[in-house]
XYZ file of C-alpha atoms in Angstrom:
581
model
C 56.093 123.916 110.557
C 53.635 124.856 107.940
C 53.098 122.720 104.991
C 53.135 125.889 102.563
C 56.906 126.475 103.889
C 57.646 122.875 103.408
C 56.907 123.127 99.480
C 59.103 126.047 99.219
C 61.608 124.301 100.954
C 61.340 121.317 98.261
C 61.376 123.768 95.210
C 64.786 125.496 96.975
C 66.245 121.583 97.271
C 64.698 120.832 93.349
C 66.608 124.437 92.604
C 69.854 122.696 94.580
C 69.020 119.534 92.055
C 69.228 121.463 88.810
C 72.245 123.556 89.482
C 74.399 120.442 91.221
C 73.356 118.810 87.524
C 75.030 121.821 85.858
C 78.227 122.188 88.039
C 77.905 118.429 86.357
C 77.883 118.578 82.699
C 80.715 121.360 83.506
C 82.963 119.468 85.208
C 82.668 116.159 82.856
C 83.470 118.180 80.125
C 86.383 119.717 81.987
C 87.867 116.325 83.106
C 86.718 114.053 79.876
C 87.599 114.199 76.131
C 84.501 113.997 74.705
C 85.968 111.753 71.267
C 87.254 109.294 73.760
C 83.774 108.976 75.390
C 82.156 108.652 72.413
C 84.880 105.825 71.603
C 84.623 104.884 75.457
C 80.192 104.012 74.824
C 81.379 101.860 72.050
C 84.323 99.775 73.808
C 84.755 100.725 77.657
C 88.484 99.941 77.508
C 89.148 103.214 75.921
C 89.673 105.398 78.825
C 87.756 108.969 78.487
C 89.623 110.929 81.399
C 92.272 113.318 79.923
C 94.214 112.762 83.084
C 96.993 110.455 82.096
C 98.383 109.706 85.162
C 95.152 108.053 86.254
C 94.362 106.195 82.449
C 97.872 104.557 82.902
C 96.643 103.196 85.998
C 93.868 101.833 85.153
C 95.226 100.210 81.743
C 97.837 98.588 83.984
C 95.870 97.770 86.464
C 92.633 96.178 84.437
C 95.969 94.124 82.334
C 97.168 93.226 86.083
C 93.836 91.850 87.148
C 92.564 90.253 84.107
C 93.797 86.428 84.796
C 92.507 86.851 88.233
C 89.269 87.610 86.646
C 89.168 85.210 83.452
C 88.352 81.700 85.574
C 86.286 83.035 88.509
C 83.015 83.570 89.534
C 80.267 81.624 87.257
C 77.902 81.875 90.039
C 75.328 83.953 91.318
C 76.575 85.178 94.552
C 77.355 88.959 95.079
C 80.387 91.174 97.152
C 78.534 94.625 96.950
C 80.762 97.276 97.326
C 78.774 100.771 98.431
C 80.821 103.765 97.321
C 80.156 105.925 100.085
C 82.553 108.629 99.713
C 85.229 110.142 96.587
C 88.329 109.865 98.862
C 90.671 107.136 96.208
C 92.581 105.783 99.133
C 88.951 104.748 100.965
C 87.533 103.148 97.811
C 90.724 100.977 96.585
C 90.537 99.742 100.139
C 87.272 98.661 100.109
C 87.730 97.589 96.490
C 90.927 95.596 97.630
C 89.166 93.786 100.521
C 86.347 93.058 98.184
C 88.206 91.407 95.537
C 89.540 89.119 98.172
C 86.322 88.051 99.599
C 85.076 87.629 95.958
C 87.818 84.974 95.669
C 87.085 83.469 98.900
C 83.453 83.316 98.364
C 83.539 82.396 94.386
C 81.821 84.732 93.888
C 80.996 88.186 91.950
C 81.270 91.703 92.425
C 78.510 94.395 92.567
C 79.177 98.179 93.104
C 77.023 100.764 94.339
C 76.931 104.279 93.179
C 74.928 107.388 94.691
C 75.031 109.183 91.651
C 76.828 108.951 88.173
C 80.572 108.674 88.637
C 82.275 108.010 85.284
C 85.981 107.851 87.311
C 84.635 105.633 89.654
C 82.967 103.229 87.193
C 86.123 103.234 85.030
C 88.022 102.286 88.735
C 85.543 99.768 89.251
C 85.767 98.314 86.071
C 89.362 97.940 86.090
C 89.090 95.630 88.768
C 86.802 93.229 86.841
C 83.838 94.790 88.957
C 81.608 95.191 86.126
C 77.839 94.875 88.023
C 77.522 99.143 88.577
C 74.162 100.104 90.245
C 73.055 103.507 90.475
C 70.963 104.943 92.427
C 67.881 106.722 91.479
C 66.831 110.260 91.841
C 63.346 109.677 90.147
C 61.286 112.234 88.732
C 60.017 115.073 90.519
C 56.753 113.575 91.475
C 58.546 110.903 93.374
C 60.768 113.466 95.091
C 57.619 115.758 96.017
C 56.223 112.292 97.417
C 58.820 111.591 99.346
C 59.236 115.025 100.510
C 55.338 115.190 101.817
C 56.446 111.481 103.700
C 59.086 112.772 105.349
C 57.282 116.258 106.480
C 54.089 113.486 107.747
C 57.270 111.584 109.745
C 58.801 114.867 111.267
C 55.413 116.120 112.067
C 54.470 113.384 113.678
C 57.816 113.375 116.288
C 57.041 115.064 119.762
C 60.385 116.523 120.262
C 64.289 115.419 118.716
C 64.663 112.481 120.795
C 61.467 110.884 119.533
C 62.899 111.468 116.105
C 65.901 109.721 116.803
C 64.105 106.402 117.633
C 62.572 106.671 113.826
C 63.264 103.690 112.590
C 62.164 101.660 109.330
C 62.958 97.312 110.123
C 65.863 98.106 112.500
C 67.487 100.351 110.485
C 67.777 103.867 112.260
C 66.915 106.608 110.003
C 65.827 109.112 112.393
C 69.873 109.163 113.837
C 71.221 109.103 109.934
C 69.663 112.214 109.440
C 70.805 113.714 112.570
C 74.393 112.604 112.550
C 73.928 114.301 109.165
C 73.053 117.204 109.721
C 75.793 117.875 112.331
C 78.639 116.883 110.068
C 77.419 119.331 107.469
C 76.361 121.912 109.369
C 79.399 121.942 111.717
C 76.704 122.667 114.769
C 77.374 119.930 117.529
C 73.791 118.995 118.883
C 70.405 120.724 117.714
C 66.146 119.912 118.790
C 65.241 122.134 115.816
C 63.935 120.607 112.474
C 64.640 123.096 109.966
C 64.623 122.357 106.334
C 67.871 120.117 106.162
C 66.110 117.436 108.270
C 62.806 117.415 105.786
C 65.363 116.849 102.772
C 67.649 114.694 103.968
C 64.875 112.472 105.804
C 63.275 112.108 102.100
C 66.817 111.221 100.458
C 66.701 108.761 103.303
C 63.789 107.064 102.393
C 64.305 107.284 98.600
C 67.877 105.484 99.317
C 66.446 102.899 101.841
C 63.471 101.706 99.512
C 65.911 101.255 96.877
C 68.614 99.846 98.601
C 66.216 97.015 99.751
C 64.727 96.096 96.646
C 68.684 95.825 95.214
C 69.419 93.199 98.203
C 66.034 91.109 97.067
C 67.320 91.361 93.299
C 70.799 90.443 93.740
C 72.069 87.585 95.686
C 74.284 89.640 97.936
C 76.236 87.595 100.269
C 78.690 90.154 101.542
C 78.954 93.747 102.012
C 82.292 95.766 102.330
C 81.762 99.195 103.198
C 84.809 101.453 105.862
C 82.416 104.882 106.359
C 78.915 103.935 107.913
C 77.630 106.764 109.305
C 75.701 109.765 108.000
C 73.875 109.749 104.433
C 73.763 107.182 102.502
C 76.470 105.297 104.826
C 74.492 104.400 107.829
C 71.389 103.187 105.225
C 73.961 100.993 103.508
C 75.511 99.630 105.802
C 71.934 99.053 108.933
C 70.251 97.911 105.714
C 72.430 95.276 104.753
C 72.937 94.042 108.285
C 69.146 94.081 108.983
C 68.982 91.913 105.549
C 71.560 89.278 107.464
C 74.441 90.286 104.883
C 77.902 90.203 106.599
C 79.499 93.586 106.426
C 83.481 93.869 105.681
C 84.739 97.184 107.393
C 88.141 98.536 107.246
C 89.882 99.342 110.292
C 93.550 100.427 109.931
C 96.188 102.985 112.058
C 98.314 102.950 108.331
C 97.028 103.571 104.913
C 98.971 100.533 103.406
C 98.573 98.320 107.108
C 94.908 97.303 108.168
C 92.064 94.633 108.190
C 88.795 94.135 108.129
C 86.102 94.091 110.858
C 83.209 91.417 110.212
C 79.997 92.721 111.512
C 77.082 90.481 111.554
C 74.237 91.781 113.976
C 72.474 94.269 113.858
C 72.722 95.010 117.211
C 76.295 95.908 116.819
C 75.869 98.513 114.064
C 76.828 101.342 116.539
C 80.066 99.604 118.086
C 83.106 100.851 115.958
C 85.184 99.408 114.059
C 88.018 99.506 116.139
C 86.744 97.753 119.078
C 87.704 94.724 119.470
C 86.387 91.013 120.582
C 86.711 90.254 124.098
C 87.804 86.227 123.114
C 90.762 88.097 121.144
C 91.844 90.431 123.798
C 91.566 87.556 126.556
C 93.146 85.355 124.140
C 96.414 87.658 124.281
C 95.931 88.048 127.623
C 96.525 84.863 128.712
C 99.142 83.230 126.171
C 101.006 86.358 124.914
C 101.022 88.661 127.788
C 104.503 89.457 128.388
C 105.571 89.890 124.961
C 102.396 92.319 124.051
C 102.823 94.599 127.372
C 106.261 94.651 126.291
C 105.541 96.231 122.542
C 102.506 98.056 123.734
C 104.671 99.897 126.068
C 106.872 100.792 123.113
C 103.860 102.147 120.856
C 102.719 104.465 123.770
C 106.190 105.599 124.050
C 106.630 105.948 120.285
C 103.193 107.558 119.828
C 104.107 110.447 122.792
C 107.389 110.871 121.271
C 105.239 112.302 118.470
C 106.802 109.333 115.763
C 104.620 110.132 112.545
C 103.203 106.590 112.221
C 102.316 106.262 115.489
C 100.259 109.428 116.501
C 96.640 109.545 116.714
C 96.046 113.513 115.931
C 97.821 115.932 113.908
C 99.476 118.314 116.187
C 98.566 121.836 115.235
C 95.860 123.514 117.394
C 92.289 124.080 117.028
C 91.635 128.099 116.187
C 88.665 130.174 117.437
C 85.638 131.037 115.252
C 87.083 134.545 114.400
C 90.071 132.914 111.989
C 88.479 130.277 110.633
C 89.477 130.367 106.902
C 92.639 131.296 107.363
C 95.704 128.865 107.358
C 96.269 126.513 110.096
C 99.133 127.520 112.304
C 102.052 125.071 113.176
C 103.180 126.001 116.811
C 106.105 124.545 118.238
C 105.468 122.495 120.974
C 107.552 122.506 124.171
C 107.791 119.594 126.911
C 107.435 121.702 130.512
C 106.755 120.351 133.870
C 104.271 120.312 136.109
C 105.514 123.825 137.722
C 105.938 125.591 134.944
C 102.648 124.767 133.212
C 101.050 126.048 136.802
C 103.401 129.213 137.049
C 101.723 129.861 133.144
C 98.364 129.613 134.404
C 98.652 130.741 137.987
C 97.644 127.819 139.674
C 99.261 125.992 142.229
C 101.133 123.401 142.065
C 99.921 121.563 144.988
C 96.443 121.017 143.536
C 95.242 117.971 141.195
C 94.749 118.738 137.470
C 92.297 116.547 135.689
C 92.111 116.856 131.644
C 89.284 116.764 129.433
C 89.761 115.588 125.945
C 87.025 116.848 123.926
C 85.721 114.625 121.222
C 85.082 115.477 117.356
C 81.790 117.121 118.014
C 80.281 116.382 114.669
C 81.550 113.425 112.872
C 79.521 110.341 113.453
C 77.810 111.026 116.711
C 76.731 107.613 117.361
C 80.007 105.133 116.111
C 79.264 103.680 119.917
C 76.876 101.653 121.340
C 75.975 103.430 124.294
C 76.579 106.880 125.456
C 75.279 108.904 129.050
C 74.108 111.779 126.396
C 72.759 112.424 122.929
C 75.532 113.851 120.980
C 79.152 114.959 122.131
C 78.514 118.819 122.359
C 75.629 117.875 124.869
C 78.233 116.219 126.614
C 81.058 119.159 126.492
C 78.702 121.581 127.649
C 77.226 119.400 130.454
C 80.671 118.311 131.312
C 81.554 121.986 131.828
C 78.531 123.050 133.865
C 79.766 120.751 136.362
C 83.451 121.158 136.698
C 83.016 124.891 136.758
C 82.049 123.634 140.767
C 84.732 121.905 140.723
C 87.202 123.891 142.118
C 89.393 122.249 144.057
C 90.322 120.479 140.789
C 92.112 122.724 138.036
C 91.160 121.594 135.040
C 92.728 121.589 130.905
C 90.561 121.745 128.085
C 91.591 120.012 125.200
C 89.784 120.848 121.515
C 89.778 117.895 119.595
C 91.824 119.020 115.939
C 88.878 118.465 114.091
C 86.911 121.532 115.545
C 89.553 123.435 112.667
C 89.290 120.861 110.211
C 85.897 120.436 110.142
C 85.106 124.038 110.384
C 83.095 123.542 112.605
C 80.310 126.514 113.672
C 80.162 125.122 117.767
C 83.519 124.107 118.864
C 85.374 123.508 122.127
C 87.100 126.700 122.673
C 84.232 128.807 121.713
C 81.845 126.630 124.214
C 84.494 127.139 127.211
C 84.946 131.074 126.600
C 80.742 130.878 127.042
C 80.296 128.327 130.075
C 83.886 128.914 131.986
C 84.959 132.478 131.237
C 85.153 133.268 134.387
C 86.551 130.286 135.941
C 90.369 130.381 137.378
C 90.893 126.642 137.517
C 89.497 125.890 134.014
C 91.895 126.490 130.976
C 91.974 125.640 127.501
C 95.136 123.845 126.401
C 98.256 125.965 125.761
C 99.076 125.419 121.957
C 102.731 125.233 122.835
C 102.650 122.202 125.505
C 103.759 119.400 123.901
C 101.680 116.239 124.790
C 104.466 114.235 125.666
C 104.328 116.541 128.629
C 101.147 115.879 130.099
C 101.311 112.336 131.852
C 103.663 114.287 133.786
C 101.409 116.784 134.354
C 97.618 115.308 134.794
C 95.816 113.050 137.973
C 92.539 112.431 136.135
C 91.878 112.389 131.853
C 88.273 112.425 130.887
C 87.210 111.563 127.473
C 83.594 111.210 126.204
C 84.956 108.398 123.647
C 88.210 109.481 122.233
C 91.554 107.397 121.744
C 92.358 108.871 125.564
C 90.422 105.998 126.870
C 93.110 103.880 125.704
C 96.463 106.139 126.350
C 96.363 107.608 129.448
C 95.898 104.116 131.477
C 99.071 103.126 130.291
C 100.577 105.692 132.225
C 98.753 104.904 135.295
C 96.367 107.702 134.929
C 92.780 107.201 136.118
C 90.653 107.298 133.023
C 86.569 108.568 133.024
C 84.421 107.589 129.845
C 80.897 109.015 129.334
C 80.425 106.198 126.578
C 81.550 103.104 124.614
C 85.028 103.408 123.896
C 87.231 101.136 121.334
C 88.659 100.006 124.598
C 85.983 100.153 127.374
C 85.350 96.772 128.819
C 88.786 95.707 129.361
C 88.914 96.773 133.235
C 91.480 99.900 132.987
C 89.228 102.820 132.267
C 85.876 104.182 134.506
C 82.834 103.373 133.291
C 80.221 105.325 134.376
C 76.400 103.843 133.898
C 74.407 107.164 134.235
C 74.705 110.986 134.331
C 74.718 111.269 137.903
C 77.473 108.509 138.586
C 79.635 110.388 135.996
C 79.350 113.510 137.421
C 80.067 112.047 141.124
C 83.246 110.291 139.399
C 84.240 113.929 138.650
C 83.118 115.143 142.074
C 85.783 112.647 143.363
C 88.713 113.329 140.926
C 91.045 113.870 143.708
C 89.855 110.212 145.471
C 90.847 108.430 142.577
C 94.002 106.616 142.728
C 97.130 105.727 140.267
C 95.898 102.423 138.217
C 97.677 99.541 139.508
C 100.035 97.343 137.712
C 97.768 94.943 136.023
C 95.603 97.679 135.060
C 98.547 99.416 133.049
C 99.515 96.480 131.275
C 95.702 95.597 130.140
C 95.736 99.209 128.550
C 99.652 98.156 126.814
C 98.037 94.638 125.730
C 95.279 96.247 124.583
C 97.442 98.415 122.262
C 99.254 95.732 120.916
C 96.497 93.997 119.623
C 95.396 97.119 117.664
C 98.977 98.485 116.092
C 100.472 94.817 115.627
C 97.979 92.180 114.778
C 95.055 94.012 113.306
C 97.801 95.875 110.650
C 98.035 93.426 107.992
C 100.542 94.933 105.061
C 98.486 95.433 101.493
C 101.032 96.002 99.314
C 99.257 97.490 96.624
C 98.171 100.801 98.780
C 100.592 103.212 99.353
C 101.982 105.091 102.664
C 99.974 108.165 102.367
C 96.972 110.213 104.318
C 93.465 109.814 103.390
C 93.574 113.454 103.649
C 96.070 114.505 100.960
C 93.838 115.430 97.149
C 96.565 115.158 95.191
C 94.874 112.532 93.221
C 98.044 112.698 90.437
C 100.533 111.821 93.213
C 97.890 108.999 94.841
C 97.715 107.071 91.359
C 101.129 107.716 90.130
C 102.437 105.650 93.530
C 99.559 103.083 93.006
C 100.489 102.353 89.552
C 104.725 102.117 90.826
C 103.364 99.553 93.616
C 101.496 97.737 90.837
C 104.108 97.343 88.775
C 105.688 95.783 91.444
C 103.250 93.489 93.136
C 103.043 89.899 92.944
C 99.790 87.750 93.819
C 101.836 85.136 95.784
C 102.547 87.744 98.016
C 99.073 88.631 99.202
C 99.152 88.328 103.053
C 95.796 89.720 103.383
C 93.701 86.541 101.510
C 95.346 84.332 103.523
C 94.653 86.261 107.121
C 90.561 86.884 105.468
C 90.955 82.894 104.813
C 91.745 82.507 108.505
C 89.133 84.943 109.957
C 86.177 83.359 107.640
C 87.416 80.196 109.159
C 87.590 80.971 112.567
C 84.531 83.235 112.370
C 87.387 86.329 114.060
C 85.462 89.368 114.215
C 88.486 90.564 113.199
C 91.422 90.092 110.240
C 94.090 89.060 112.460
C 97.970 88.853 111.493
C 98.834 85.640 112.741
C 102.035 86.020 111.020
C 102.956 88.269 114.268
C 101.762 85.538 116.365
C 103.935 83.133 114.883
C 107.229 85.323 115.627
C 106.228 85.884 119.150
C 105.604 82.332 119.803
């Protein structure tokens, strides 16, 4: 690409700058009383925000924490808290495990803007967090700099996949700013650099070479931080790690139930949060067995019966390109049998049927660590090239709910009306079957990474991955170790047999683990998605389960307590253990 077109690009991002900083000024003006700010400079318990609702929290809860706060902490040792993303429910979380580890640890708190957040500094605050850093934007010499760097870096890159091996001391900055770009862009894999990748490579490097000079400056001991993918996530969160600082993720099926995952290698930056230690699951294994196959055979159950707090997806279907924007449809969902699903497609009965569950094709490509292709729309699309010569297999297609949610611009249905139009034994998923239906239905489920891997075994049902799953490892799902072994596995879908018993009830244990003893009650969090923006609603139920909390009660400190002790990779409830046994 030619420089000239590079410095236009920059002035169109400076252009982006400037107008973001007026949609700014607007909305502070629209949410803050500008007498209370004034008041607010001059003594910071005066709270600016005309929303009440959210000032009564945070007098109650900055009254609630303030003997927790008053004897603590005279050292120098630092929790940083990155705040990745706006969502409340994700940053009380991480501001909830982080006041525990700053008890645990004696030690202070440190958060971490990307930009100027009055709300979120007033949150912070309220928690006795009163260390804010904020991160830089410079002038626009720096930016141009940085801009010229990152066009130098992207020139100097053969082809995509050289990109994504750019790395700066271990942390990978060449796959931030490709996972990036496919979340926002809602396009599933891409080898073109257009002008996103030149701007959000130089945001990259602006954020890592002041995100390094914070961990020299501040004695930073611990990190907690849920979302680590994508820009400024995955430079948080490598960074720290590649600095030796423990990182506190939270992993949790339940708003108000979950714990924290303690990564501390770099190496396992790509593994997700939800996978767990092998010494845990063998651990179960061998001394709890019985009783966990016994409840993870219930949460399988529960979780096909379609019980709300046991489901994985939301069950209304994907839509095609052509409707996007519209409202999402709620179809009612029917339980049919094997016959009548093949009478609706005019198949036979008599023949296998293998399902594919496709994966969210753009959010956080590479929460794995190791995968038979680049990104999971490289992996759809390959996946159908070779089952459309697959024929004596019928096969289901299965979007992933994201593809609407995400808006995405490449999504599963559209892909399979291009590669399998005109294939009689491939069909997408009818939006009516219920999915208690199909493990009456399939032989085979293939998943590139999704929660299949760790469903369908449990039913018996053979299982192929084309990556790291949160459950691959345990010895009931088929692991694949290059492109041409998975495609033979699918070549041989009708050779593969029923999972014997033991395999069934690793897949139930494994279950278990993650529904019963990594869900740890907080009780000041309430029962709600992390989806709903009905911020009102979200602090008027924090401040009722505030009013109602007591410290004694904190199960949480004393599982972290455990876990520091024990060096767990995960917060365990051995509360759960202790009723079993």
């Amino acid at each position: 690409m030619k420089f000239f077109l590079i410095l236009i690009y920059f002035l169109i991002e400076e252009a982006k700058l400037n107008l973001k900083r007026l949609k700014f000024i607007y909305n502070f003006f629209k949410e803050y009383s500008v007498p209370r700010y004034l008041l607010y400079l001059v003594n910071n318990s005066i709270i600016p925000t005309k929303d009440k609702v959210f000032r009564n929290y945070i007098h109650r809860n900055s009254q609630k924490w303030k003997d927790q706060n008053s004897s603590k902490n005279s050292n120098n040792k630092n929790v940083l808290i990155p705040c990745v993303f706006g969502v409340p429910l994700y940053i009380t979380s991480d501001i909830i495990i982080a006041k525990n580890l700053m008890e645990i640890f004696n030690a202070n708190g440190v958060a971490l803007l990307q930009s100027y957040d009055l709300k979120r500094i007033i949150l912070f605050r309220s928690f006795g967090i009163k260390k804010i850093i904020i991160l830089k934007n410079f002038n626009i010499f720096v930016r141009l700099k940085y801009f010229i760097k990152a066009y130098s870096i992207i020139k100097s890159c053969k082809n995509m996949d050289e990109f994504l091996k750019f790395n700066i001391n271990n942390v990978d900055i060449g796959k931030a700013v490709y996972d990036h770009y496919l979340r926002h862009s809602g396009i599933g894999t891409t080898n073109e650099f257009n002008r996103l990748f030149y701007a959000n490579l130089s945001k990259s490097l602006l954020i890592y070479y002041q995100i390094n000079k914070f961990f020299k400056r501040y004695k930073i001991i611990a990190s907690v931080q849920s979302e680590k993918q994508f820009i400024p996530g995955a430079i948080f969160f490598q960074s720290a790690l590649a600095n030796g600082i423990n990182v506190y993720s939270r992993v949790g099926h339940l708003p108000n139930k979950f714990c924290a995952k303690k990564y501390s290698n770099i190496n396992a930056r790509y593994t997700s949060r939800a996978r767990i230690s092998k010494k845990l699951y063998d651990l179960i294994n061998k001394k709890n067995r019985k009783m966990a196959v016994e409840i993870g055979g219930e949460i399988i159950k529960k979780r096909f019966e379609n019980i709300a707090k046991y489901k994985i997806w939301k069950e209304y279907y994907g839509l095609p390109d052509f409707t996007k924007g519209k409202k999402k449809v709620m179809i009612e969902k029917k339980n049919i049998t094997k016959e009548d699903l093949c009478k609706k497609l005019g198949w036979s009965p008599d023949s296998s049927i293998g399902i594919i569950f496709s994966s969210d094709l753009t959010d956080g490509v590479f929460d794995s660590s190791w995968s038979l292709f680049r990104d999971r729309l490289t992996w759809l699309r390959e996946t159908l090239f070779e089952i459309k010569k697959i024929n004596d297999v019928n096969w289901l297609i299965k979007p992933h709910p994201n593809d609407e949610v995400n808006k995405v611009i490449t999504d599963t249905i559209s892909e399979v009306k291009k590669i399998c139009s005109n294939c009689d034994h491939i069909k997408l998923f009818p939006n009516d079957l219920a999915i208690a239906s199909v493990p009456k239905i399939v032989d085979v489920a293939v998943t590139q990474c999704g929660s299949a891997s760790s469903e369908y075994p449990c039913f018996g049902i053979p299982t192929i991955i084309a990556g790291e799953t949160v459950c691959s490892g345990f010895g009931f799902t088929i692991e694949p170790k290059s492109k041409e072994e998975y495609f033979f596995q699918l070549q041989n879908t009708k050779k593969l047999e029923k999972l014997n018993n033991n395999q069934i009830e690793l897949a139930k244990i494994y279950l278990f683990i993650t529904y019963e003893l990594l869900a740890i009650p907080v009780n000041l969090i309430p029962s709600m998605e992390s989806s709903i923006i009905d911020e009102k609603k979200f602090w008027s139920l924090m401040t009722k389960l505030l009013n109602e909390y007591n410290f004694e009660e904190n199960l949480l400190i004393k599982m972290l307590k455990i876990q520091e002790a024990n060096n767990d990779m995960h917060t365990i409830n051995y509360r759960v253990l202790e009723k079993i046994n």
